[in-house]
Amino acid sequence: MKMKVGIGGWLYYLGVQILKVPEEKFWKMTPRKLCILADLHYKYTQQTKEGVKDEDNSLGYIDEIFN
């Protein structure tokens, strides 16, 4: 059985499952903040695959986005 998932479902999956944002914060989050977090997540995972050290904080810290 094939299910259709709308854009809201994909955003929810991205926020809660991939980015591990608590559900309460996800529902209060703006789309812009979610896109920024997704972009940072993608860049971080790409860097770690390429062997860049974790000490390189060129992307910043997650607290800078949530505050």
Tab-separated table of C-alpha atoms in Angstrom:
chain	number	residue	atom	x	y	z
A	1	MET	CA	0.000	0.000	0.000
A	2	LYS	CA	1.441	3.330	-1.041
A	3	MET	CA	0.795	6.336	1.210
A	4	LYS	CA	0.908	9.925	0.090
A	5	VAL	CA	2.585	12.246	2.537
A	6	GLY	CA	2.161	15.969	2.045
A	7	ILE	CA	4.767	18.635	2.607
A	8	GLY	CA	3.620	19.025	6.223
A	9	GLY	CA	4.343	15.382	6.896
A	10	TRP	CA	7.811	15.653	5.419
A	11	LEU	CA	8.565	18.785	7.434
A	12	TYR	CA	7.353	17.063	10.601
A	13	TYR	CA	9.549	14.037	9.844
A	14	LEU	CA	12.534	16.278	9.162
A	15	GLY	CA	12.068	18.295	12.344
A	16	VAL	CA	11.147	15.591	14.832
A	17	GLN	CA	12.902	12.489	13.498
A	18	ILE	CA	15.976	13.763	11.664
A	19	LEU	CA	16.783	16.936	13.604
A	20	LYS	CA	15.467	15.568	16.937
A	21	VAL	CA	13.542	18.758	17.754
A	22	PRO	CA	11.018	18.116	20.539
A	23	GLU	CA	7.470	18.075	19.166
A	24	GLU	CA	6.407	21.063	21.290
A	25	LYS	CA	9.242	23.189	19.873
A	26	PHE	CA	8.590	21.924	16.356
A	27	TRP	CA	5.015	23.244	16.344
A	28	LYS	CA	6.198	26.658	17.579
A	29	MET	CA	9.090	26.801	15.100
A	30	THR	CA	8.940	29.037	12.048
A	31	PRO	CA	9.532	27.495	8.624
A	32	ARG	CA	12.599	29.702	8.286
A	33	LYS	CA	14.167	28.278	11.452
A	34	LEU	CA	13.405	24.734	10.309
A	35	CYS	CA	15.062	25.411	6.944
A	36	ILE	CA	18.137	26.877	8.659
A	37	LEU	CA	18.441	23.824	10.899
A	38	ALA	CA	17.983	21.483	7.941
A	39	ASP	CA	20.657	23.341	5.986
A	40	LEU	CA	23.092	23.185	8.916
A	41	HIS	CA	22.353	19.493	9.387
A	42	TYR	CA	23.054	18.803	5.727
A	43	LYS	CA	26.296	20.792	5.763
A	44	TYR	CA	27.449	19.099	8.973
A	45	THR	CA	26.726	15.595	7.712
A	46	GLN	CA	28.502	16.356	4.449
A	47	GLN	CA	31.545	17.690	6.317
A	48	THR	CA	31.764	14.674	8.598
A	49	LYS	CA	31.558	12.351	5.586
A	50	GLU	CA	34.465	14.217	4.022
A	51	GLY	CA	36.549	13.844	7.176
A	52	VAL	CA	36.462	17.381	8.560
A	53	LYS	CA	37.204	17.406	12.285
A	54	ASP	CA	34.335	18.007	14.722
A	55	GLU	CA	36.400	20.729	16.380
A	56	ASP	CA	35.809	22.912	13.325
A	57	ASN	CA	32.909	25.089	14.470
A	58	SER	CA	32.631	27.100	11.276
A	59	LEU	CA	28.918	26.268	11.084
A	60	GLY	CA	28.224	27.643	14.560
A	61	TYR	CA	26.347	26.131	17.472
A	62	ILE	CA	22.719	25.034	17.639
A	63	ASP	CA	22.151	27.346	20.626
A	64	GLU	CA	22.766	30.337	18.367
A	65	ILE	CA	19.657	29.409	16.388
A	66	PHE	CA	17.300	28.561	19.259
A	67	ASN	CA	18.102	31.655	21.317
